[in-house]
mmCIF file of C-alpha atoms in Angstrom:
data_model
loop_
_atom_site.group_PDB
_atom_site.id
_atom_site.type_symbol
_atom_site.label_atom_id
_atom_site.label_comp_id
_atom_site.label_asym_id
_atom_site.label_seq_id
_atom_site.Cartn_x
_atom_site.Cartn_y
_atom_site.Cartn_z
ATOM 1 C CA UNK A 1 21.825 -0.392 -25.723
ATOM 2 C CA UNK A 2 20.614 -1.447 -29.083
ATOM 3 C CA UNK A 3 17.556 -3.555 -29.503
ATOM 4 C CA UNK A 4 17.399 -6.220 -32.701
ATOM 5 C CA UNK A 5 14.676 -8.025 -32.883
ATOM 6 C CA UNK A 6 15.382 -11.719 -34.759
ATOM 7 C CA UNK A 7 13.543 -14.885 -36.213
ATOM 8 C CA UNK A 8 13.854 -17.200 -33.239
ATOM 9 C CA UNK A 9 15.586 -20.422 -33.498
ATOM 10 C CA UNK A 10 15.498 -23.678 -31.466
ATOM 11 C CA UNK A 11 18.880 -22.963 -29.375
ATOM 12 C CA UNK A 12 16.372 -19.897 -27.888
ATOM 13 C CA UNK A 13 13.055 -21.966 -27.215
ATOM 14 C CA UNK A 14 14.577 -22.212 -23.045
ATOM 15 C CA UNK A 15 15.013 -18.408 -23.098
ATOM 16 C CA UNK A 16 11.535 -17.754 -24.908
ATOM 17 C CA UNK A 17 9.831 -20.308 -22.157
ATOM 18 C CA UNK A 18 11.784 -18.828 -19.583
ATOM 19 C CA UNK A 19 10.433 -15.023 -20.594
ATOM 20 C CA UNK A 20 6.741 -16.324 -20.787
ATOM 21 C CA UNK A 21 6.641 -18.245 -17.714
ATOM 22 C CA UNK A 22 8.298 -15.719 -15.529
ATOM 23 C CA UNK A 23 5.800 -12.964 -17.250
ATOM 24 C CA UNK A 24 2.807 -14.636 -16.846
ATOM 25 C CA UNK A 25 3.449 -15.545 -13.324
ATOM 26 C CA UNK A 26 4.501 -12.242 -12.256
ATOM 27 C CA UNK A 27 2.039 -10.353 -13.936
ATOM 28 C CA UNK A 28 -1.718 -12.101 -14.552
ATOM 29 C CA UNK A 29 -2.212 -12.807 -10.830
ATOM 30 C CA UNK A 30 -2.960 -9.246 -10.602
ATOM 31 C CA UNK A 31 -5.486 -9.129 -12.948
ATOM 32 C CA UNK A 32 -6.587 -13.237 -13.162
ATOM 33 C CA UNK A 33 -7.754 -15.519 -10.536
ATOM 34 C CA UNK A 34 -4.842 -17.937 -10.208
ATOM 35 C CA UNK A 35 -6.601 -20.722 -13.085
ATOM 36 C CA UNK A 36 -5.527 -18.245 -15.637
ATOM 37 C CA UNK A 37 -1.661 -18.064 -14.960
ATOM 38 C CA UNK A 38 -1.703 -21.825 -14.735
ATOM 39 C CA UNK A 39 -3.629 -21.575 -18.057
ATOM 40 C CA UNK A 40 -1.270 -19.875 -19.851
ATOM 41 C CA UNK A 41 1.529 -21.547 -18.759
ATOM 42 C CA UNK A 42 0.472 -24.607 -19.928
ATOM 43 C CA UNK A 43 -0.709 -23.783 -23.200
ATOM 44 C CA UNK A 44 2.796 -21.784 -23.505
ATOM 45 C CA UNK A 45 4.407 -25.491 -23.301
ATOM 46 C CA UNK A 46 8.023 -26.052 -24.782
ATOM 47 C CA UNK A 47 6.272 -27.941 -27.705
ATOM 48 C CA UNK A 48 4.239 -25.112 -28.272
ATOM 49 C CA UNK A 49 7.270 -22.805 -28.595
ATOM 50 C CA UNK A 50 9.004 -24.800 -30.512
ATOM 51 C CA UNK A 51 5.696 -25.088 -33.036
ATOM 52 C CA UNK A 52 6.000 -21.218 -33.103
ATOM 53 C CA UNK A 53 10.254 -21.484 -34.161
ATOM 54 C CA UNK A 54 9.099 -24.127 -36.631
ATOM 55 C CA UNK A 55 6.473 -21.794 -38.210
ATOM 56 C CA UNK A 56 9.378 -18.680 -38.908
ATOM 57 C CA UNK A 57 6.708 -16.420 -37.298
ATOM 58 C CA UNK A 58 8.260 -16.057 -33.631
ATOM 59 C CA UNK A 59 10.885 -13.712 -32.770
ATOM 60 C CA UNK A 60 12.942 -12.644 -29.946
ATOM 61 C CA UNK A 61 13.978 -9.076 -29.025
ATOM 62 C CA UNK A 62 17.652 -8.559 -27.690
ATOM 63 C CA UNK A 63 19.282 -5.990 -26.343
ATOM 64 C CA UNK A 64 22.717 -6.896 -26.505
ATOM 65 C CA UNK A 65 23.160 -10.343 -25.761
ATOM 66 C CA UNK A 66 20.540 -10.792 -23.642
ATOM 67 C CA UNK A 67 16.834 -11.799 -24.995
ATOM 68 C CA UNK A 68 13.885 -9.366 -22.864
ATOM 69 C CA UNK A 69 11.026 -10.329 -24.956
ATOM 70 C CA UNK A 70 9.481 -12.640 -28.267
ATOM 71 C CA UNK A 71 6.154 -11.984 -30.334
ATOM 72 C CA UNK A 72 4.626 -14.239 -32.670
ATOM 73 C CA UNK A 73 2.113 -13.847 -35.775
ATOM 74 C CA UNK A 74 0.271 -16.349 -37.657
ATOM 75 C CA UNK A 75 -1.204 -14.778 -40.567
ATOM 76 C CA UNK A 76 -2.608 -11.407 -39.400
ATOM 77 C CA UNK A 77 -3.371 -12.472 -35.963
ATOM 78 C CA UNK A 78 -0.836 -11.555 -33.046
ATOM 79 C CA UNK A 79 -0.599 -14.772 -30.910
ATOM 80 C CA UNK A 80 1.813 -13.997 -28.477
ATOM 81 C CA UNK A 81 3.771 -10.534 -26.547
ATOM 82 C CA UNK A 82 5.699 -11.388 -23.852
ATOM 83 C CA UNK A 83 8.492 -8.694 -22.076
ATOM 84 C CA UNK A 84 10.361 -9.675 -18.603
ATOM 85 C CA UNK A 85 8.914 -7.759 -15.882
ATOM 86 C CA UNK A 86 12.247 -6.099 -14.825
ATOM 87 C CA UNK A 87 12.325 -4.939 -18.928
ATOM 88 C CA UNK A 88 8.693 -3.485 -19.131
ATOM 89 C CA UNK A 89 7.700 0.197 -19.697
ATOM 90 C CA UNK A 90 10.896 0.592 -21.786
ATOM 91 C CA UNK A 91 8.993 0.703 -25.030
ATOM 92 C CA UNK A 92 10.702 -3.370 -25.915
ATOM 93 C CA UNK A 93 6.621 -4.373 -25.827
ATOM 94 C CA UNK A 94 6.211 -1.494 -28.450
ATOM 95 C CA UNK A 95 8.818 -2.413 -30.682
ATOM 96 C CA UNK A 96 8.017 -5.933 -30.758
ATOM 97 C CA UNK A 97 4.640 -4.948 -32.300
ATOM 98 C CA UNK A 98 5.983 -2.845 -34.860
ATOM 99 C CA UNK A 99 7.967 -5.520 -36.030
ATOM 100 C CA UNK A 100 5.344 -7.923 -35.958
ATOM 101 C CA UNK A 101 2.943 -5.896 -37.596
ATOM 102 C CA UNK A 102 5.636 -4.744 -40.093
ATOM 103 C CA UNK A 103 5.271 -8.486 -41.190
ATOM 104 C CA UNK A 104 1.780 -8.820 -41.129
ATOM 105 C CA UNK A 105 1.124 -5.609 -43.142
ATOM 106 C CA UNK A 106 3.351 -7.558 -46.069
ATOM 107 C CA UNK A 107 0.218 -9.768 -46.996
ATOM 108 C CA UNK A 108 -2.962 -8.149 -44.799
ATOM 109 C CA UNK A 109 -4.579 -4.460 -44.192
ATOM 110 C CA UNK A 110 -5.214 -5.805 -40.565
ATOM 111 C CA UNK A 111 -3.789 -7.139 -38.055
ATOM 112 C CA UNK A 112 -5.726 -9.387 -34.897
ATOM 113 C CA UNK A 113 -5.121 -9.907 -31.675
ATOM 114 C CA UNK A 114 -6.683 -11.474 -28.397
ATOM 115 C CA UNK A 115 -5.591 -9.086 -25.515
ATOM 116 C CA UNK A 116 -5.243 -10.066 -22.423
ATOM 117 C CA UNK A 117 -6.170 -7.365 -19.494
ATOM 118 C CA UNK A 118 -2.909 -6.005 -18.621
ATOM 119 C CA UNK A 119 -2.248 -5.848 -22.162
ATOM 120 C CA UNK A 120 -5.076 -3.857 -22.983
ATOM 121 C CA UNK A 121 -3.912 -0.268 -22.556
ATOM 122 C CA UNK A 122 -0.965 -0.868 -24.768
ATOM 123 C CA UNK A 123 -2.425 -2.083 -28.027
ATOM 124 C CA UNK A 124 -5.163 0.992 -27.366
ATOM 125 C CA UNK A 125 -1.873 3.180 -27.171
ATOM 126 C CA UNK A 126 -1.008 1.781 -30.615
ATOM 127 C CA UNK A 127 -4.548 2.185 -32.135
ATOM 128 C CA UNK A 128 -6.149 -1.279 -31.750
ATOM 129 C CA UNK A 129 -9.950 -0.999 -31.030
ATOM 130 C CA UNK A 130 -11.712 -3.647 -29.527
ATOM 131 C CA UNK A 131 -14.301 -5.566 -31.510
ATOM 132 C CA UNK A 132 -15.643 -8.261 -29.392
ATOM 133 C CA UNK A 133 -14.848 -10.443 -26.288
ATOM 134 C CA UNK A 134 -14.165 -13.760 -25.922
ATOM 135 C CA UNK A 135 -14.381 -16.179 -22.748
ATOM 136 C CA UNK A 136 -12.601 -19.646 -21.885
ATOM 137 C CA UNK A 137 -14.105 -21.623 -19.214
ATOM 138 C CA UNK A 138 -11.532 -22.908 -17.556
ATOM 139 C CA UNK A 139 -11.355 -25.292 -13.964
ATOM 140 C CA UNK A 140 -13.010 -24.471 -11.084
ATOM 141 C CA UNK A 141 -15.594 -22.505 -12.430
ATOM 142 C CA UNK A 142 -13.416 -20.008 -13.135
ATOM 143 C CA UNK A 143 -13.528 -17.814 -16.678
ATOM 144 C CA UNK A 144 -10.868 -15.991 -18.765
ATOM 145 C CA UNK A 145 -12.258 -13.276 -20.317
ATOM 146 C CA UNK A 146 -10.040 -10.763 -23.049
ATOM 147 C CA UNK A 147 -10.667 -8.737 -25.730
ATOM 148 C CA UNK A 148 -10.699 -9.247 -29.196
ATOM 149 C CA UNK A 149 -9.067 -6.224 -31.113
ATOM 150 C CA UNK A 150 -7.528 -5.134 -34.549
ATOM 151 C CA UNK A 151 -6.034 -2.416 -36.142
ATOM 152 C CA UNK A 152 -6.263 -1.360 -39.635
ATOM 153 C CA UNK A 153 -2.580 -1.542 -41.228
ATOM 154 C CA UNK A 154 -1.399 1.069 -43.563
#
């Protein structure tokens, strides 16, 4: 099936809350107490999506006529990957970041991102190196902790 990957509209902001919601809950409870998924998914509101359509910087990926994942950029950092659980380890997460760093590489020689820990293994894959940490304290005393990591663009 063909993939196209496409500047995201506001008709799409349900489908691109739908694909982070459903990731993020399937996925970060193995890796995240359960103060991180809720996290995520709050700060992944649909006002926050629809911030990201405004900006031109979020796409979705489709295969056919069916969306499986959406990235977004703002300036050279990578703020978002997201791929449905029943669509990952198809290489959708990969293309996604080609795209998005095809974009980035139009005005900057790097690009940034804040991995999460299942995440980590794939930018590595693609040649990101990690340059720091960050933490968020978040409630009940619990932290999230990801990397910091960027990749020099050719």
């Amino acid at each position: 099936i063909a993939m196209e990957y496409i500047t995201a509209t506001d008709e799409m902001a349900e489908a691109i809350y739908h694909i982070i919601h459903t990731t993020v809950q399937a996925v970060y409870p193995k890796y995240y107490p359960k103060e991180v998924a809720a996290f995520f998914c709050s700060h992944h509101s649909k006002e926050h999506i629809l911030d990201g359509i405004a900006s031109g910087h979020m796409g979705v990926l489709r295969t056919g006529e069916t969306i499986v994942g959406t990235g977004c950029f703002h300036e050279n950092h990578i703020t978002g990957l997201y791929v449905l659980p029943t669509c990952q380890k198809r290489g959708y997460g990969s293309y996604i970041m080609g795209c998005l760093e095809g974009e980035i590489a139009k005005k900057y020689r790097f690009a940034v991102l804040d991995a999460s820990l299942p995440a980590v293994c794939l930018y590595e894959r693609r040649g990101y190196k990690t340059t720091g940490h960050g933490i968020i304290e978040l409630e009940n005393d619990v932290k999230l902790v990801y990397e910091i990591m960027e990749k020099a663009l050719s």
